[in-house]
mmCIF file of C-alpha atoms in Angstrom:
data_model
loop_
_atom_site.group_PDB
_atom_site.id
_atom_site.type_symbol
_atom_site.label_atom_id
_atom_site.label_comp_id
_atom_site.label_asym_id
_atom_site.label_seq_id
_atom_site.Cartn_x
_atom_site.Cartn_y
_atom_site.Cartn_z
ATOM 1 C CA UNK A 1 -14.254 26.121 6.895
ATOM 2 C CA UNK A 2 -16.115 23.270 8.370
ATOM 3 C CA UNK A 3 -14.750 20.430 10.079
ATOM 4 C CA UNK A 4 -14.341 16.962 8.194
ATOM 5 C CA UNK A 5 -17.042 14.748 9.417
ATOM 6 C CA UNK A 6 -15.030 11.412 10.155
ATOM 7 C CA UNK A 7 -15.307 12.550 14.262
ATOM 8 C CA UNK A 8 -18.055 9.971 14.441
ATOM 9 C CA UNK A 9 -16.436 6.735 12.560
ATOM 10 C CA UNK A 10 -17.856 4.306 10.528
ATOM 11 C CA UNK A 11 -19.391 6.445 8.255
ATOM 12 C CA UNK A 12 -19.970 6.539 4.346
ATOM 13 C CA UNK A 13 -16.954 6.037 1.889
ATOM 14 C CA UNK A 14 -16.859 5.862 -1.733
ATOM 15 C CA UNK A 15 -14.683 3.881 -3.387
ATOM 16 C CA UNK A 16 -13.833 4.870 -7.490
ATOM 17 C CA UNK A 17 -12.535 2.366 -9.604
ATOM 18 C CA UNK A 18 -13.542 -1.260 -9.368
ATOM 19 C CA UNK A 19 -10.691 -3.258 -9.980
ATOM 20 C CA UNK A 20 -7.799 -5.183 -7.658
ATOM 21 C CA UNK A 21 -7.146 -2.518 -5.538
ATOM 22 C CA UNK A 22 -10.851 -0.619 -5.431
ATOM 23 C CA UNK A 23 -12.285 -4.223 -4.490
ATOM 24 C CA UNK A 24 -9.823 -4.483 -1.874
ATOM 25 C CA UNK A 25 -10.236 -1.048 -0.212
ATOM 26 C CA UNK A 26 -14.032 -1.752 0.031
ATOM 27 C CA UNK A 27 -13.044 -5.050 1.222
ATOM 28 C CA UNK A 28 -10.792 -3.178 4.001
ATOM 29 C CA UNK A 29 -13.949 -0.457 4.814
ATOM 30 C CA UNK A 30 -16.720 -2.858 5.132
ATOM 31 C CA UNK A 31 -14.721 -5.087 7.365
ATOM 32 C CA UNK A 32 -14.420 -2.049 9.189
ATOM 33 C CA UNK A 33 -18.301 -1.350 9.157
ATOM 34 C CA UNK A 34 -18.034 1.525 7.074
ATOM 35 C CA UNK A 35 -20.768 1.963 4.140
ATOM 36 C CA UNK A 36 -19.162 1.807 1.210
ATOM 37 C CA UNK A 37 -20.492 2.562 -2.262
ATOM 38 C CA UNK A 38 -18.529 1.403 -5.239
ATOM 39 C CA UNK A 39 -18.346 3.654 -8.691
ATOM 40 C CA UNK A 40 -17.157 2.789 -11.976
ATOM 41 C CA UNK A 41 -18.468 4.112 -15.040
ATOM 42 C CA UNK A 42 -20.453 1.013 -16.980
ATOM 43 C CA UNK A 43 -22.907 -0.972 -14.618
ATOM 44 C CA UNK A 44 -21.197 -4.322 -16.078
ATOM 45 C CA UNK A 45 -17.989 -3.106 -14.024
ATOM 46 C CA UNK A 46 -19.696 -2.427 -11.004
ATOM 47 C CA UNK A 47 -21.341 -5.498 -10.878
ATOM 48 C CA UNK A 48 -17.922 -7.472 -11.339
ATOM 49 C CA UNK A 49 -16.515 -5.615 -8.810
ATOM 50 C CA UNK A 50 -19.287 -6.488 -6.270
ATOM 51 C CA UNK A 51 -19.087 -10.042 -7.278
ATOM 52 C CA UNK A 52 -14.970 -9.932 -7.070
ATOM 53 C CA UNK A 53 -15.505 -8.943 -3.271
ATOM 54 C CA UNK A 54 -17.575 -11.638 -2.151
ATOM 55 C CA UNK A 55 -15.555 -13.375 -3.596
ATOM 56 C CA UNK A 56 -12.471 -12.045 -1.621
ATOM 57 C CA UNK A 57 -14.770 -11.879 1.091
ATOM 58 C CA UNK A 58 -15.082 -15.568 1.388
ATOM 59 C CA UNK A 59 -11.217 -15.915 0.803
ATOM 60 C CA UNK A 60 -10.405 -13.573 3.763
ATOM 61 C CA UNK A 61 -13.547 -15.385 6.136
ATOM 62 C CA UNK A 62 -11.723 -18.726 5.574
ATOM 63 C CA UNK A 63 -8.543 -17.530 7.003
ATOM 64 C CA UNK A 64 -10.144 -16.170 10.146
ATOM 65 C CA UNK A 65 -9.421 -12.383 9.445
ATOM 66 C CA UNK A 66 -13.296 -11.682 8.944
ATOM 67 C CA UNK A 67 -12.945 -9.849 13.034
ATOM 68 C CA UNK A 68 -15.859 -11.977 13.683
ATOM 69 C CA UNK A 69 -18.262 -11.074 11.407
ATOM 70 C CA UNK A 70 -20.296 -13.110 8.675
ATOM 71 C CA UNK A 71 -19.532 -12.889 5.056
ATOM 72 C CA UNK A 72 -23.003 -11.554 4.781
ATOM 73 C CA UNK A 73 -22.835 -8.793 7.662
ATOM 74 C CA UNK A 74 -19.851 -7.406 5.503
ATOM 75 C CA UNK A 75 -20.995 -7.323 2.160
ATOM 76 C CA UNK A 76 -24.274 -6.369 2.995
ATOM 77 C CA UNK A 77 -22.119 -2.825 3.913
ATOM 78 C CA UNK A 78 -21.446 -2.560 0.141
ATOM 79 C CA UNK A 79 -23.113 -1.304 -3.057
ATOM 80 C CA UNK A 80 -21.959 -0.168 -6.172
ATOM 81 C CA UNK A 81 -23.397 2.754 -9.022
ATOM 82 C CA UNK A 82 -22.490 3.780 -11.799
ATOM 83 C CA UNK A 83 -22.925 7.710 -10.788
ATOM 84 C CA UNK A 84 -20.281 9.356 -9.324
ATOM 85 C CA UNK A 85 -22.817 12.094 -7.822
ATOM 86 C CA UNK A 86 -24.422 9.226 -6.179
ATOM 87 C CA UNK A 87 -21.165 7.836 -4.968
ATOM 88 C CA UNK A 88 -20.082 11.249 -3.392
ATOM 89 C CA UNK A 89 -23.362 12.381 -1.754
ATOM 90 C CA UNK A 90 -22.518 11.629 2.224
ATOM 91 C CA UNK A 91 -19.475 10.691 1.722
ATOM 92 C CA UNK A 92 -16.804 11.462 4.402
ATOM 93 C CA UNK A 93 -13.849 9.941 2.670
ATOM 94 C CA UNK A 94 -13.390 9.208 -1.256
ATOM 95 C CA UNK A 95 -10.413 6.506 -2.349
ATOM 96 C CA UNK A 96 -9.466 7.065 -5.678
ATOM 97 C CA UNK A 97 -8.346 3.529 -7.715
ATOM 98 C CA UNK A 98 -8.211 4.340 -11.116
ATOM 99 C CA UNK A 99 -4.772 3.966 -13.497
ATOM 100 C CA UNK A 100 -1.714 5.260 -13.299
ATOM 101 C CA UNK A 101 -2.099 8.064 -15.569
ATOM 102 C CA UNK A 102 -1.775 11.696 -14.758
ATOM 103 C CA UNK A 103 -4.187 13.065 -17.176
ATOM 104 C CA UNK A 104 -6.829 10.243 -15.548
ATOM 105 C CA UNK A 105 -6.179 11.230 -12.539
ATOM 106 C CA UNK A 106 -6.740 15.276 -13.220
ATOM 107 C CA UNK A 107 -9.974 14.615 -14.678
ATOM 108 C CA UNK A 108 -11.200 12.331 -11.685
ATOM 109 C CA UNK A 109 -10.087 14.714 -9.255
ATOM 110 C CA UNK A 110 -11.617 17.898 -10.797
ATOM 111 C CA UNK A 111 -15.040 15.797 -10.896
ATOM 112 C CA UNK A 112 -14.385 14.985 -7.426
ATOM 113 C CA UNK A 113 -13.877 18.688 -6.408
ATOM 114 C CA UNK A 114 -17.102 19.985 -8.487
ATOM 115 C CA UNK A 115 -19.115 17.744 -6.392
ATOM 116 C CA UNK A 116 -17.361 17.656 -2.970
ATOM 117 C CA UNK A 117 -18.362 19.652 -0.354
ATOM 118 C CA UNK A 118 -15.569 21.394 2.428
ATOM 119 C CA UNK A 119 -16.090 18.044 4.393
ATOM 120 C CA UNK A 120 -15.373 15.414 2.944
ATOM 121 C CA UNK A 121 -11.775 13.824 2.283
ATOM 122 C CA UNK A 122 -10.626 13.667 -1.448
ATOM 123 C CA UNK A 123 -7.891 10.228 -1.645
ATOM 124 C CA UNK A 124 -5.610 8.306 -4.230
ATOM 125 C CA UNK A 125 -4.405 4.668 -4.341
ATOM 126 C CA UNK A 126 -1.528 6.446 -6.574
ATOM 127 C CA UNK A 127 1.746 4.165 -5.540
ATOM 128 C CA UNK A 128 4.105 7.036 -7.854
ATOM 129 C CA UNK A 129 2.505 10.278 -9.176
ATOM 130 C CA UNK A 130 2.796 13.252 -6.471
ATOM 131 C CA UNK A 131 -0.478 14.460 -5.397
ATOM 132 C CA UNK A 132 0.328 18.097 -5.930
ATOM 133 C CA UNK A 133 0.773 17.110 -10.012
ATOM 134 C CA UNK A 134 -3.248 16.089 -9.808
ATOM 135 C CA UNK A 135 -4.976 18.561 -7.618
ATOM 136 C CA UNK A 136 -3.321 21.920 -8.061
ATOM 137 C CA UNK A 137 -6.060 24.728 -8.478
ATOM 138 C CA UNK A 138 -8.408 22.697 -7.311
ATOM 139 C CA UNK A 139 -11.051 24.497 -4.791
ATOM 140 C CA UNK A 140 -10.946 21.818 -2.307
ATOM 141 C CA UNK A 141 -7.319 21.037 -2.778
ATOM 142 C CA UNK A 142 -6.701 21.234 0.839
ATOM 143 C CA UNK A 143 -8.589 18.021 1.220
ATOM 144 C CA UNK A 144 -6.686 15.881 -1.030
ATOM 145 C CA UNK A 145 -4.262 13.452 -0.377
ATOM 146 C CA UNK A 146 -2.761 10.046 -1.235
ATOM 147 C CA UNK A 147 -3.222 7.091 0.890
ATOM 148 C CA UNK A 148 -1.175 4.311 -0.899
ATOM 149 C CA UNK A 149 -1.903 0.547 -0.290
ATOM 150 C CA UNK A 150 0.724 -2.335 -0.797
ATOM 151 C CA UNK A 151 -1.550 -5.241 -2.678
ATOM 152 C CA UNK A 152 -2.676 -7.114 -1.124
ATOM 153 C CA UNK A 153 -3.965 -5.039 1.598
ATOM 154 C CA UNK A 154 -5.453 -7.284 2.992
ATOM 155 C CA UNK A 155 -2.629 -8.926 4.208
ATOM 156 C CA UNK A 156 -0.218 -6.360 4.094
ATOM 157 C CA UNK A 157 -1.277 -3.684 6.216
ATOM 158 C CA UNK A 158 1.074 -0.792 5.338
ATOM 159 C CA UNK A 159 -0.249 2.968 3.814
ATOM 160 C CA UNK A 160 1.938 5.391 2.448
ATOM 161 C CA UNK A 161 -0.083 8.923 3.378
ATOM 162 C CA UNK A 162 1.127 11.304 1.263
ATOM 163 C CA UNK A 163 0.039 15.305 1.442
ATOM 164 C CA UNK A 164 0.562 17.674 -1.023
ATOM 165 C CA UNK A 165 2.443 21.488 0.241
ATOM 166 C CA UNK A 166 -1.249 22.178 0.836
ATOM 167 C CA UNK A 167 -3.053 19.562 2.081
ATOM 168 C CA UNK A 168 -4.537 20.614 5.693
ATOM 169 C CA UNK A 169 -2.874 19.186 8.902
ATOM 170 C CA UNK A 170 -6.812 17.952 9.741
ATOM 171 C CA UNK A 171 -6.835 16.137 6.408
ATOM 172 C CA UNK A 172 -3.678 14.383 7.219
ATOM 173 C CA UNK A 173 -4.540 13.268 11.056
ATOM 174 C CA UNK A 174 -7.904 12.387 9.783
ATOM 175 C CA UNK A 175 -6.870 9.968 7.041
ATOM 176 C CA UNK A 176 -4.257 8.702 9.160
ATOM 177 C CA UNK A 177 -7.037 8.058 12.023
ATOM 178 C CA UNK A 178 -9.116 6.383 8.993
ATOM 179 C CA UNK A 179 -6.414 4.116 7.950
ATOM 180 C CA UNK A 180 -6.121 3.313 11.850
ATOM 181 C CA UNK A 181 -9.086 2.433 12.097
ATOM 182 C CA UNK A 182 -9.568 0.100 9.317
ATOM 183 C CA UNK A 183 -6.606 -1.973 10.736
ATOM 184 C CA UNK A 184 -3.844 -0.424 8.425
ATOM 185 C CA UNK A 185 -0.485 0.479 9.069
ATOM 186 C CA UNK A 186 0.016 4.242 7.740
ATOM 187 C CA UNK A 187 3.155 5.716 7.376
ATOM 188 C CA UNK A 188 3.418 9.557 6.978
ATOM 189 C CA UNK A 189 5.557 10.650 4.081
ATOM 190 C CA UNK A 190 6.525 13.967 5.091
ATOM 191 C CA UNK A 191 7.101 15.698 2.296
ATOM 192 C CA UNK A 192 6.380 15.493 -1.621
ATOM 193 C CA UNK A 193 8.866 13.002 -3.156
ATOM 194 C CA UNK A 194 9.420 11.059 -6.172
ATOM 195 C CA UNK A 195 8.910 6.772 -4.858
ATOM 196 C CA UNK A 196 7.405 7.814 -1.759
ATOM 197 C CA UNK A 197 8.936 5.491 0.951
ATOM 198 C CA UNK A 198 7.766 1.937 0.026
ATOM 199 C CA UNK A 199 9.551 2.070 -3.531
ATOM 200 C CA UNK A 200 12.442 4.456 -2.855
ATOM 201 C CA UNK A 201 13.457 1.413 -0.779
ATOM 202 C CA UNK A 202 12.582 -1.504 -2.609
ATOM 203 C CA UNK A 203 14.238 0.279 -6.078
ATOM 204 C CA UNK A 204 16.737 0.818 -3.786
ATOM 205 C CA UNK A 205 17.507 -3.038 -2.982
ATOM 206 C CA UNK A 206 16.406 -3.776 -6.747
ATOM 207 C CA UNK A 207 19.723 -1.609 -8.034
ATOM 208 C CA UNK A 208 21.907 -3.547 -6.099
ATOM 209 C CA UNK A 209 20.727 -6.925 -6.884
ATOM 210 C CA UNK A 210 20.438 -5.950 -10.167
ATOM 211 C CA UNK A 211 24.165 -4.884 -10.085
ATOM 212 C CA UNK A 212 25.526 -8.025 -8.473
ATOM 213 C CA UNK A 213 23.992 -10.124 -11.228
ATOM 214 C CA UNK A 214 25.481 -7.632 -14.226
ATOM 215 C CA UNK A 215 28.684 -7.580 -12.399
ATOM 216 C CA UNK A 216 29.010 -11.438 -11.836
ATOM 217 C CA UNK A 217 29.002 -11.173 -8.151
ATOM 218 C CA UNK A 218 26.110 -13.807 -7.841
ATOM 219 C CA UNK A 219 23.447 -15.646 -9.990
ATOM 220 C CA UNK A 220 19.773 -14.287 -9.660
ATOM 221 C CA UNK A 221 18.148 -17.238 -7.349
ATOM 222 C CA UNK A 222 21.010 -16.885 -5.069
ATOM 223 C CA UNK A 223 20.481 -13.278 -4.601
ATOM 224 C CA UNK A 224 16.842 -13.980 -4.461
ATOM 225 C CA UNK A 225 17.537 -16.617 -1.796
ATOM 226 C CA UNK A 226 20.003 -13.426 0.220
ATOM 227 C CA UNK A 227 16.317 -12.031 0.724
ATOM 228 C CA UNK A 228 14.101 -15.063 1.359
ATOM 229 C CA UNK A 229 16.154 -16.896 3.550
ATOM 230 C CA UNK A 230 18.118 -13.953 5.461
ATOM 231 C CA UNK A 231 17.142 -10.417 5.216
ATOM 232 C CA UNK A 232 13.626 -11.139 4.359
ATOM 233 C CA UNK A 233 13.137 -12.806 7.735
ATOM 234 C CA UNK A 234 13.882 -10.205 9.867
ATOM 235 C CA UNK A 235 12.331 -7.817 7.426
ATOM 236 C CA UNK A 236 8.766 -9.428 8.149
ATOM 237 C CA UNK A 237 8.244 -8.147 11.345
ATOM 238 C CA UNK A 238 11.558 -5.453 12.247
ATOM 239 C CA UNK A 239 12.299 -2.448 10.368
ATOM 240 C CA UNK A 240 16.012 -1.693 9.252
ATOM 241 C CA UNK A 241 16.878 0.803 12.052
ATOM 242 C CA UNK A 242 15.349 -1.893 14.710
ATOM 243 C CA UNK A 243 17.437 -4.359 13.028
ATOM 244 C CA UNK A 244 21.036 -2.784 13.394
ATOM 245 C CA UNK A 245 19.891 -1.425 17.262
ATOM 246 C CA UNK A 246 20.095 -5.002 17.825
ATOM 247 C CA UNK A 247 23.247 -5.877 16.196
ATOM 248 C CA UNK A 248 24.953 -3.909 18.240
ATOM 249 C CA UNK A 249 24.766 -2.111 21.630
ATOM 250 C CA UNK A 250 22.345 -0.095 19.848
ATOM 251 C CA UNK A 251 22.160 2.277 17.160
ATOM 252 C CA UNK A 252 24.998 4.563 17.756
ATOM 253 C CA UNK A 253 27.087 1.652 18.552
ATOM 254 C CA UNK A 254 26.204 0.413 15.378
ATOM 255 C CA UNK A 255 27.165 3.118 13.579
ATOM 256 C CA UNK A 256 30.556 3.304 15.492
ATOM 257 C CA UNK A 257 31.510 0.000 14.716
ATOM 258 C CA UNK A 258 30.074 -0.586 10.765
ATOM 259 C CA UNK A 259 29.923 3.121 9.784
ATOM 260 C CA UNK A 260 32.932 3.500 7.837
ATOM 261 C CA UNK A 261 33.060 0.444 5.549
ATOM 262 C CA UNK A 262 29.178 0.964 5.189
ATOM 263 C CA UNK A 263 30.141 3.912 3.925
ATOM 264 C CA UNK A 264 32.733 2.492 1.915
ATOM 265 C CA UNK A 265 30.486 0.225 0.608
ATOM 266 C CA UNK A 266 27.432 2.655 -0.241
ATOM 267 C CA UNK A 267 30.011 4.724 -2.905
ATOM 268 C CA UNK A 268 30.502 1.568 -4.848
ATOM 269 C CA UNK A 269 26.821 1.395 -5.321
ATOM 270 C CA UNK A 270 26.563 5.223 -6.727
ATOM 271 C CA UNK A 271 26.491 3.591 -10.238
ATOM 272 C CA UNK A 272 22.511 3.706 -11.013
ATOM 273 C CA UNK A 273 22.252 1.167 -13.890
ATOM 274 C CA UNK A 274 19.846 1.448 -17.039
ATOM 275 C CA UNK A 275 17.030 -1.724 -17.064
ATOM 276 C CA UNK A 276 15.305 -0.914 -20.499
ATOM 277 C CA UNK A 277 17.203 -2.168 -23.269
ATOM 278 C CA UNK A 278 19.629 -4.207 -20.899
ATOM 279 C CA UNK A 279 21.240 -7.583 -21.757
ATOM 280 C CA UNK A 280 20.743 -8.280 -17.098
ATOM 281 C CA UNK A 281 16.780 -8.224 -17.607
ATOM 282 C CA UNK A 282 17.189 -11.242 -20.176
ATOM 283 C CA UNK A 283 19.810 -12.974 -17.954
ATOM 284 C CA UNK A 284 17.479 -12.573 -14.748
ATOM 285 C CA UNK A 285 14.385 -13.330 -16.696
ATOM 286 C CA UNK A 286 15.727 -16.146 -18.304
ATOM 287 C CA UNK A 287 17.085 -17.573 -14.539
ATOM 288 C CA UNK A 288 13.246 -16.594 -13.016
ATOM 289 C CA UNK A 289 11.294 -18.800 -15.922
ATOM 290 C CA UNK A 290 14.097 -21.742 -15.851
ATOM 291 C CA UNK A 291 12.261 -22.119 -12.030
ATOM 292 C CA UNK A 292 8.877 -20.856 -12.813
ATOM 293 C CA UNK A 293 7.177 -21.209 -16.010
ATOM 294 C CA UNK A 294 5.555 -17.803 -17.410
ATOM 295 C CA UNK A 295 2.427 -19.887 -17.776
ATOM 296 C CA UNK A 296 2.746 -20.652 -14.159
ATOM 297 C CA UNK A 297 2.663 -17.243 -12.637
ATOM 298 C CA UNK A 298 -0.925 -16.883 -11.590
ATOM 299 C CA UNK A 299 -0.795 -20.176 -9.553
ATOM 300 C CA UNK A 300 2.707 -18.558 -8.279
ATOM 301 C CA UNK A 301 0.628 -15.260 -7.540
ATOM 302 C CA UNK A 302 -1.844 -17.570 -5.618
ATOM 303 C CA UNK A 303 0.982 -19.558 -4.126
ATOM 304 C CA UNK A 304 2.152 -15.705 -2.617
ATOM 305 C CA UNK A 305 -0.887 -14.561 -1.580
ATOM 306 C CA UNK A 306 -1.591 -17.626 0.336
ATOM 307 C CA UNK A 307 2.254 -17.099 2.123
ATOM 308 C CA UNK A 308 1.163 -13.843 2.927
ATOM 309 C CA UNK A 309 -2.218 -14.256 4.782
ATOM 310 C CA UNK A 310 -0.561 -17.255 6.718
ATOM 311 C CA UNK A 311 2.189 -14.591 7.857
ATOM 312 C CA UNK A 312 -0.516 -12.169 8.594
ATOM 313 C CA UNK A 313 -2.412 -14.570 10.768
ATOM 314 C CA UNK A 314 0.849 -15.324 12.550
ATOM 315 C CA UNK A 315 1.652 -11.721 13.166
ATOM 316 C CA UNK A 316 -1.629 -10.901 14.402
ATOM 317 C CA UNK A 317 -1.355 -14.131 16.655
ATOM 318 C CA UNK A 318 2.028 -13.014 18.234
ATOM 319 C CA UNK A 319 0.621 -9.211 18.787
ATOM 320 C CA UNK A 320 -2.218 -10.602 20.793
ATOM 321 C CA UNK A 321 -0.222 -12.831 22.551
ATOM 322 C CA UNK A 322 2.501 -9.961 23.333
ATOM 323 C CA UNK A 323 -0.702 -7.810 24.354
ATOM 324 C CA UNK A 324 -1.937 -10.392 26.555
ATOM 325 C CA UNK A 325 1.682 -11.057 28.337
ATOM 326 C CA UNK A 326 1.936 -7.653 28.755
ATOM 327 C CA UNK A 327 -1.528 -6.234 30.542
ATOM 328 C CA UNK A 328 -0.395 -9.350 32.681
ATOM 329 C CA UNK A 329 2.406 -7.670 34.255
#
């Protein structure tokens, strides 16, 4: 069949669904000088959503991560329609934003592959629901994939890429290469499997803390404050396997020393708890609102976001500094 046409990058992407996350991939490809188009089925919507990106537009040129471009340069890389034909035609790369809902995301994706061509690359935000569940007999299943952002991408650079048994090996480098390109971080989850990577790990973390509080090992703002101020902080910029290599004469040493009471440790925790209907989720909620107000959250939400594009100008700071250092030598 022919070969994608993303060779030649920027090109054309459409971007379906225009809320949070569909304003900030178009956000992402226009920075990137890709055209993007945006769909969503009533005009009113599209029109939002273009407004909603200026807006972040002007958020994300005010903390210097605009790559030195205007405001106006960028969005004058995106429109919007309300017909998906429209949105399509040229396209080399589609991202999908629409709910979480498998029966939404069937009929999207069987649109998408009655107008696609054998070039272009078919792509969902999904952050949970295997790609093989939505595209199966699909003619140009081959070309679909998941390439899932963590909100706010913006600031948080990481993609979960996520094939299906039959997604092509050229769909997968190329949306890789795409997500490269626009500045992201992709990770390649190898195979199909339920949480990806992202949220196998994070529910992972979540079970324990959760048990700790149910057990009366520790109150919920002092395991929130185990993260925040200690494993949170090497989190931001090491991994967990670059973290124990330097705990220890590296990673086999490591695993010499800690291995068997790690182990000892990790078959206490093989007691999955249920959350709905539990008496915790009152007890953590009720320790989370005597702190922060429920009518405070979206100031909280702006409080985060604001943490999180200061730590993503400081990354990016140290990077070029640690690039600069080392073409020096």
């Amino acid at each position: 069949r022919p070969h994608l046409r993303t060779d030649k990058m920027p090109g054309k992407v459409a971007v379906v669904g225009s809320g949070v996350i569909g304003r900030c991939w178009a956000v992402l490809f226009a920075r990137a000088k890709f055209d993007v188009v945006l769909y969503d089925i009533q005009e009113t919507q599209v029109s939002a959503g273009i407004e909603g990106i200026s807006k972040q537009l002007a958020e994300i040129e005010e903390a210097g991560l605009l790559k030195g471009q205007s405001i106006a340069e960028v969005a004058a890389r995106v429109s919007g329609t309300n017909k998906l034909e429209e949105a399509l035609s040229g396209a080399i790369y589609v991202q999908e934003c629409i709910p979480e809902n498998v029966d939404f995301k069937k009929k999207i994706f069987a649109e998408f592959d009655a107008l696609a061509d054998d070039t272009i690359i078919l792509a969902s935000s999904t952050s949970c629901i295997k790609p093989s569940v939505f595209t199966e007999g699909l003619a140009h299943k081959a070309q679909c994939i998941v390439s899932h952002p963590v909100n706010p991408p913006h600031y948080i650079p990481l993609v979960e890429v996520v094939p299906s048994p039959w997604t092509s090996q050229e769909v997968i480098d190329k949306t890789q290469q795409i997500m490269k390109e626009l500045g992201q971080s992709p990770v390649l989850v190898k195979k199909e499997v339920n949480g990806f990577i992202v949220n196998r790990l994070q529910y992972a973390l979540l079970m324990e803390a959760w048990r700790l509080v149910e057990d009366g090992v520790a109150s919920p703002d002092d395991v929130d404050t185990a993260v925040s101020q200690g494993l949170g902080l090497r989190w931001s910029f090491m991994g967990p396997f670059q973290t124990i290599d330097l705990n220890a004469n590296g990673v086999q040493h490591y695993c010499d020393l800690y291995g068997g009471n790690i182990t000892a440790v990790c078959k206490e925790q093989e007691d999955s708890r249920e959350w709905q209907g539990s008496a915790t989720a009152g007890v953590i909620d009720a320790a989370i609102r005597a702190q922060y107000p429920i009518e405070g959250l979206a100031d909280r939400r702006a409080w985060r976001d604001t943490r999180l594009r200061e730590l993503a100008l400081h990354k990016l700071k140290q990077n070029e500094a640690e690039a600069a250092a080392a073409s020096k030598e």
